[in-house]
Short mmCIF file of C-alpha atoms and ligand atoms in Angstrom, two decimals:
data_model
loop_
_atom_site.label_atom_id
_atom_site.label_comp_id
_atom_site.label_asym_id
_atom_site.label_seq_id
_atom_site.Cartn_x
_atom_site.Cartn_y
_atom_site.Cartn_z
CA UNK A 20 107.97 98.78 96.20
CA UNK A 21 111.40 97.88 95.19
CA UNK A 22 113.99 100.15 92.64
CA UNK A 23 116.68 98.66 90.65
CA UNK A 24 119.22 101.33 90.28
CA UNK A 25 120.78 98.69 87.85
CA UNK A 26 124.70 100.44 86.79
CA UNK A 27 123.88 103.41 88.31
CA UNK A 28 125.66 105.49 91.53
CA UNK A 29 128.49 105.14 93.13
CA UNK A 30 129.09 104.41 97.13
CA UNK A 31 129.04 108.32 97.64
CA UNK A 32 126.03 108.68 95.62
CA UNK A 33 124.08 106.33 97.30
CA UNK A 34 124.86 107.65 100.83
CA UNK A 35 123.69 110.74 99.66
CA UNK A 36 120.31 109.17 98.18
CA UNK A 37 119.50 107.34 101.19
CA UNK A 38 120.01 110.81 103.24
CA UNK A 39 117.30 112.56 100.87
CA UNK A 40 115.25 109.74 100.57
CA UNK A 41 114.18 108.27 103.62
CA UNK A 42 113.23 111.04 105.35
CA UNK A 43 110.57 111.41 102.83
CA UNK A 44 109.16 107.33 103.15
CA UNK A 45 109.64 107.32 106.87
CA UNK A 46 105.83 107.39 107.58
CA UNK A 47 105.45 104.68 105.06
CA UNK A 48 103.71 101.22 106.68
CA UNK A 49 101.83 100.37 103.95
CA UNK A 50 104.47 98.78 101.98
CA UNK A 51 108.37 96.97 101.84
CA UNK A 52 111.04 98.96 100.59
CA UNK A 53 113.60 97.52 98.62
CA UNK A 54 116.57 99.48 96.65
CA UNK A 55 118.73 97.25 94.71
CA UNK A 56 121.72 99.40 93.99
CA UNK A 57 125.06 97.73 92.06
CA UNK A 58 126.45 95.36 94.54
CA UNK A 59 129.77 97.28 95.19
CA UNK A 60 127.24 99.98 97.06
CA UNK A 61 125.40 97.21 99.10
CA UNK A 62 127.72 98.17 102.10
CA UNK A 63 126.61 101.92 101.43
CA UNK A 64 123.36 100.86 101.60
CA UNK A 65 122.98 98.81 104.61
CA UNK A 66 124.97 101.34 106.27
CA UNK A 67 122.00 104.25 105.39
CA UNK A 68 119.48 102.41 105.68
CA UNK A 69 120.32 100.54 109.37
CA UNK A 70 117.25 101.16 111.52
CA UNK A 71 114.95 102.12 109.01
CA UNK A 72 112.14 100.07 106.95
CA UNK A 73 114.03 100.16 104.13
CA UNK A 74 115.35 96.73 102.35
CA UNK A 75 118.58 96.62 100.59
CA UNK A 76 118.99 93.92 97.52
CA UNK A 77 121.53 92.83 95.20
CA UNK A 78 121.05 92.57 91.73
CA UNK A 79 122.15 89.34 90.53
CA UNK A 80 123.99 86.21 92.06
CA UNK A 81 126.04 82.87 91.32
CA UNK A 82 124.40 80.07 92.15
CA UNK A 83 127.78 78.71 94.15
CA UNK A 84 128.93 79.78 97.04
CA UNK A 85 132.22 80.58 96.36
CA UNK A 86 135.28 78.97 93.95
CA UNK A 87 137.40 79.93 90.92
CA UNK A 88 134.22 82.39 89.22
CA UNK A 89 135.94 85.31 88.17
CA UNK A 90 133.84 88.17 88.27
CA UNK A 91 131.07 86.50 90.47
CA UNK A 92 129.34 86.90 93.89
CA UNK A 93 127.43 84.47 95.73
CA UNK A 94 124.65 84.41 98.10
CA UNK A 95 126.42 84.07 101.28
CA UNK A 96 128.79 87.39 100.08
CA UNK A 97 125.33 89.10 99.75
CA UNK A 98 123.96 88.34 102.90
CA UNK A 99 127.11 88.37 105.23
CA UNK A 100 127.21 92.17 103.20
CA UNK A 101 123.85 92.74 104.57
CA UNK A 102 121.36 93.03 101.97
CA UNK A 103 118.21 90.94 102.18
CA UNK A 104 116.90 90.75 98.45
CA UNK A 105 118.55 89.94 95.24
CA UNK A 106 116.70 90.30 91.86
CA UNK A 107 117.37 87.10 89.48
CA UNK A 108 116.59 87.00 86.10
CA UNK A 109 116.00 90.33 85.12
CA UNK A 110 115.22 91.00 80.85
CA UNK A 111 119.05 92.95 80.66
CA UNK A 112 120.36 89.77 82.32
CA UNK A 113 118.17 87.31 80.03
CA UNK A 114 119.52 89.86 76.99
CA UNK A 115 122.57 90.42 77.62
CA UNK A 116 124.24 88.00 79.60
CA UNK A 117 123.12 84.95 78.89
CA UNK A 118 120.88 84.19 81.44
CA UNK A 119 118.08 81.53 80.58
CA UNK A 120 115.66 79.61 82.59
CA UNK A 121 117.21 77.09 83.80
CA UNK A 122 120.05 79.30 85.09
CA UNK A 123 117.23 81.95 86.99
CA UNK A 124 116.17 78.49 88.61
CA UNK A 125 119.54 77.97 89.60
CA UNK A 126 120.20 80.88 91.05
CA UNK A 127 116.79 81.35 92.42
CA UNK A 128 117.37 78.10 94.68
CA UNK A 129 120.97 79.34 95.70
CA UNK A 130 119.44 82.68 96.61
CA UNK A 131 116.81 80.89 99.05
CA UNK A 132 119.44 78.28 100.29
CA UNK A 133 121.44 81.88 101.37
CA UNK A 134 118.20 83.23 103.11
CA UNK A 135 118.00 85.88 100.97
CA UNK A 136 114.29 87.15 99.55
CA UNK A 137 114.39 86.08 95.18
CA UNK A 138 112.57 88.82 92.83
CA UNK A 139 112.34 86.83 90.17
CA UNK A 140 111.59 88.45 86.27
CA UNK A 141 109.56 87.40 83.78
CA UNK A 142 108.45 88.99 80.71
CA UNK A 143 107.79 88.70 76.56
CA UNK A 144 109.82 91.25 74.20
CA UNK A 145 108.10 93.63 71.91
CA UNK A 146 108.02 90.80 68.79
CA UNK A 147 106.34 88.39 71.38
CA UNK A 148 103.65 90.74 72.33
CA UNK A 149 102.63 91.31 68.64
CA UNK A 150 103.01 87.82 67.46
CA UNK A 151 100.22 86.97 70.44
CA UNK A 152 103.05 84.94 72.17
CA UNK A 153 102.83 86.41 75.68
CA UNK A 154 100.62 84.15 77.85
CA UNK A 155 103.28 81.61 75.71
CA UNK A 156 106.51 83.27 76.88
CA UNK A 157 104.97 84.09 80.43
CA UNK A 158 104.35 79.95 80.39
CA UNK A 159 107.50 79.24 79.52
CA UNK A 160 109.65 81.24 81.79
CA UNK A 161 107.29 80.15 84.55
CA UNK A 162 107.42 76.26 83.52
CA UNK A 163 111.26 76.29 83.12
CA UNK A 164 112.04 78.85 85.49
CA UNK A 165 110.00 78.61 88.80
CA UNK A 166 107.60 75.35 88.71
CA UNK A 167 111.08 73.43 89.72
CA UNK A 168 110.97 75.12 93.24
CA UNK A 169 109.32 72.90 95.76
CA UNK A 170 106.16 74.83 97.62
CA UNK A 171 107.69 76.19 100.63
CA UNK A 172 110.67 77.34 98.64
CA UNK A 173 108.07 78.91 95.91
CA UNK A 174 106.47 80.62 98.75
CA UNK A 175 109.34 83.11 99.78
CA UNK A 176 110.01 84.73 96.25
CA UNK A 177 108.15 87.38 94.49
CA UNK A 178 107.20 87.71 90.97
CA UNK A 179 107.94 90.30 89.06
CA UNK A 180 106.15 90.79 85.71
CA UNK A 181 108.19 93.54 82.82
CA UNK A 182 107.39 93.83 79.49
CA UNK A 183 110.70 94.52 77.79
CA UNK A 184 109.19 96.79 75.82
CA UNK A 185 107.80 98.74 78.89
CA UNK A 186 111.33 99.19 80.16
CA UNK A 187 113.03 102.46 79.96
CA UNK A 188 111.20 103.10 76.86
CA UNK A 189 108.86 105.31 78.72
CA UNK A 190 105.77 102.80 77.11
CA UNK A 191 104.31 101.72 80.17
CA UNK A 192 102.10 98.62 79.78
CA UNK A 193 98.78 99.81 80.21
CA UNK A 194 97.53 98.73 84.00
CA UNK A 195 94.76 96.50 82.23
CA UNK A 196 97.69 95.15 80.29
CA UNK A 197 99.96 94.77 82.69
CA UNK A 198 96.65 92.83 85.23
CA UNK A 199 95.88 90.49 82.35
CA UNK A 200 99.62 89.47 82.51
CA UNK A 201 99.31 88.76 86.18
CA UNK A 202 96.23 86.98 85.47
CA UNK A 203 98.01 84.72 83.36
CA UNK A 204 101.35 84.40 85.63
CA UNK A 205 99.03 83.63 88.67
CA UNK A 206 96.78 81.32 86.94
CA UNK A 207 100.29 79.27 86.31
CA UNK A 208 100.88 79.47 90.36
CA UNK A 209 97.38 77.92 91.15
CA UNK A 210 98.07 75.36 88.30
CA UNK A 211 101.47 74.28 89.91
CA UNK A 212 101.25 75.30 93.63
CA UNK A 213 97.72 75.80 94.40
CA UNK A 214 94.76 78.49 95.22
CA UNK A 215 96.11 79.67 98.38
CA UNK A 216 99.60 80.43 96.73
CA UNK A 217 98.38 81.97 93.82
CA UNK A 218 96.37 84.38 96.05
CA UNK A 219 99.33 84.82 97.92
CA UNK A 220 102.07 85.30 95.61
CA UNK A 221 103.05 89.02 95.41
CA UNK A 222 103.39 90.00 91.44
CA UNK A 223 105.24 93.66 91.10
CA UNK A 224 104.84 95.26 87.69
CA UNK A 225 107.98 96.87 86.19
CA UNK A 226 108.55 99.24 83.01
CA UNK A 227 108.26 102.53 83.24
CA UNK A 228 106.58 103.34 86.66
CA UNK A 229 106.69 107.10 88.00
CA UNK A 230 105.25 109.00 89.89
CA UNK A 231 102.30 110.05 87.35
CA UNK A 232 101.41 106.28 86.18
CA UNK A 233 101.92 104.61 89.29
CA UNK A 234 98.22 105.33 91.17
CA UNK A 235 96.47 103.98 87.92
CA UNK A 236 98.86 100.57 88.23
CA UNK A 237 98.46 99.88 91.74
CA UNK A 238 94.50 100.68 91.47
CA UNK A 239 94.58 97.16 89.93
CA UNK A 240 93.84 94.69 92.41
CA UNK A 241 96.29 92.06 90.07
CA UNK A 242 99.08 94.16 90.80
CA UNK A 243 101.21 93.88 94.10
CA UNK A 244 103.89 96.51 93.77
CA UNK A 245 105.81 98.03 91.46
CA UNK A 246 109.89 97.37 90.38
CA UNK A 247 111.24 100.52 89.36
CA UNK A 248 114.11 101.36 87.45
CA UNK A 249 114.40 104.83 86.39
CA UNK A 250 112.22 106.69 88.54
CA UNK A 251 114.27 104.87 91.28
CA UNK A 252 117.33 107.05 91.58
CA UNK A 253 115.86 109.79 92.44
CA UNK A 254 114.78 109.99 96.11
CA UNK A 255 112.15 112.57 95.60
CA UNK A 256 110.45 110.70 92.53
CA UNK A 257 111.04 107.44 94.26
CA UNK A 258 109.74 108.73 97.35
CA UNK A 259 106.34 109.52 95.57
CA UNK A 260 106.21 106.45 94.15
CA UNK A 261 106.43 104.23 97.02
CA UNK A 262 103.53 107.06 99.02
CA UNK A 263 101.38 106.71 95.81
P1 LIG B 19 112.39 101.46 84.02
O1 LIG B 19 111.53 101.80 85.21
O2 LIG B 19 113.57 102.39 83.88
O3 LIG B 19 111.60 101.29 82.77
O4 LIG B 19 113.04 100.02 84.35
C1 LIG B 19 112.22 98.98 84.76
C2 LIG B 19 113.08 97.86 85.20
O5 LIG B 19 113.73 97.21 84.40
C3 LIG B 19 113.16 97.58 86.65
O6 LIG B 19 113.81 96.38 86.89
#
């Protein structure tokens, strides 16, 4: 169960999450916790979360380790910070920043060559869905943005599948949707990497999960965990999310 807090909270504010929230998951052994907050609160983070269960991520990475990047960080800054996880690839990256395939691969490797734990995105827009593209877009940011890891590297990452029209839109995909898209995602894994992978890989669904919608996603078998954004900041609603 892993929230993206995306540009949300400050370092004070996210002290003062992790004091509400954990409290309230500390009985919790049925899952990982991961909070990805913006990386400027990753210290914050580790800091409230040492000793507990809970996972800290970043949200994005360069794909070198360090040089003239203006505005970057690298893998190595997020680990030596202390976080474990870094999403790549999310739709707001792939929308408004440029970020493509081949670059999520890039970064994807960089993250594992750092030792961190790759959440990798995938997901069709609204247009895709209704031109009957989305097995076609799920394909193609699979082909181009995964199948070029070798097996043991593909075996550390999880997917995770978001409809961008399921996110913050309060549309959630429908959890028969949103388990025929991880039906086609893992049938790409077995293709590429094999049965046991496929059964392996975890897929998290993301768009619009809280607390009310959540029991009905994870009753599908398809569906690993959820990656919430929203419903994440809150540690209450959070909290009930990840006890579903
Ligand atoms: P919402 O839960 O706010 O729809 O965001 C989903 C998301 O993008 C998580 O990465």
């Amino acid at each position: 169960m892993a929230g993206n807090w995306k540009m949300f909270k400050n370092p004070a504010e996210t002290s003062a999450f992790f004091e509400k929230f954990l409290p309230q998951v500390a009985s919790a052994t049925h899952c990982e916790i991961v909070l990805c907050p913006p990386a400027i609160n990753i210290p914050a983070a580790v800091a409230a979360t040492a000793g507990s269960r809970v996972g800290v991520g970043a949200q994005n990475l360069y794909w070198k380790n360090e040089g003239a990047f203006t505005g970057e960080i690298s893998g190595p800054m997020i680990k030596a910070a202390g976080a474990e996880w870094v999403i790549i690839g999310h739709s707001e990256r792939r929308q408004f920043f440029g970020e493509t395939d081949a670059t999520v691969l890039e970064r994807t490797k960089a993250a594992l060559a750092a030792g961190l734990k790759p959440i990798v995105c995938v997901g069709e827009m609204l247009a895709e869905r209704e031109a009957g593209e989305t097995e076609a877009v799920l394909t193609q940011q699979f082909d181009g943005g995964l199948a070029g890891l070798t097996p043991e590297q593909f075996a550390q990452i999880v997917i995770a599948y978001e409809p961008v029209w399921a996110i913050g839109t309060g549309k959630t995909a429908t959890p028969e949707m949103a388990a025929d898209a991880h039906r086609i995602i893992r049938a790409r894994v077995e293709a590429k990497f094999g049965g046991n992978t496929a059964a392996s890989v975890r897929i998290l669904y993301g768009g619009s999960v809280k607390p009310d919608n959540v029991k009905g996603l994870m009753a599908q078998p398809e569906i690993d965990g959820a990656l919430v954004g929203g419903a994440s900041l809150e540690p209450s609603s959070f909290a009930s999310i990840v006890n579903f």
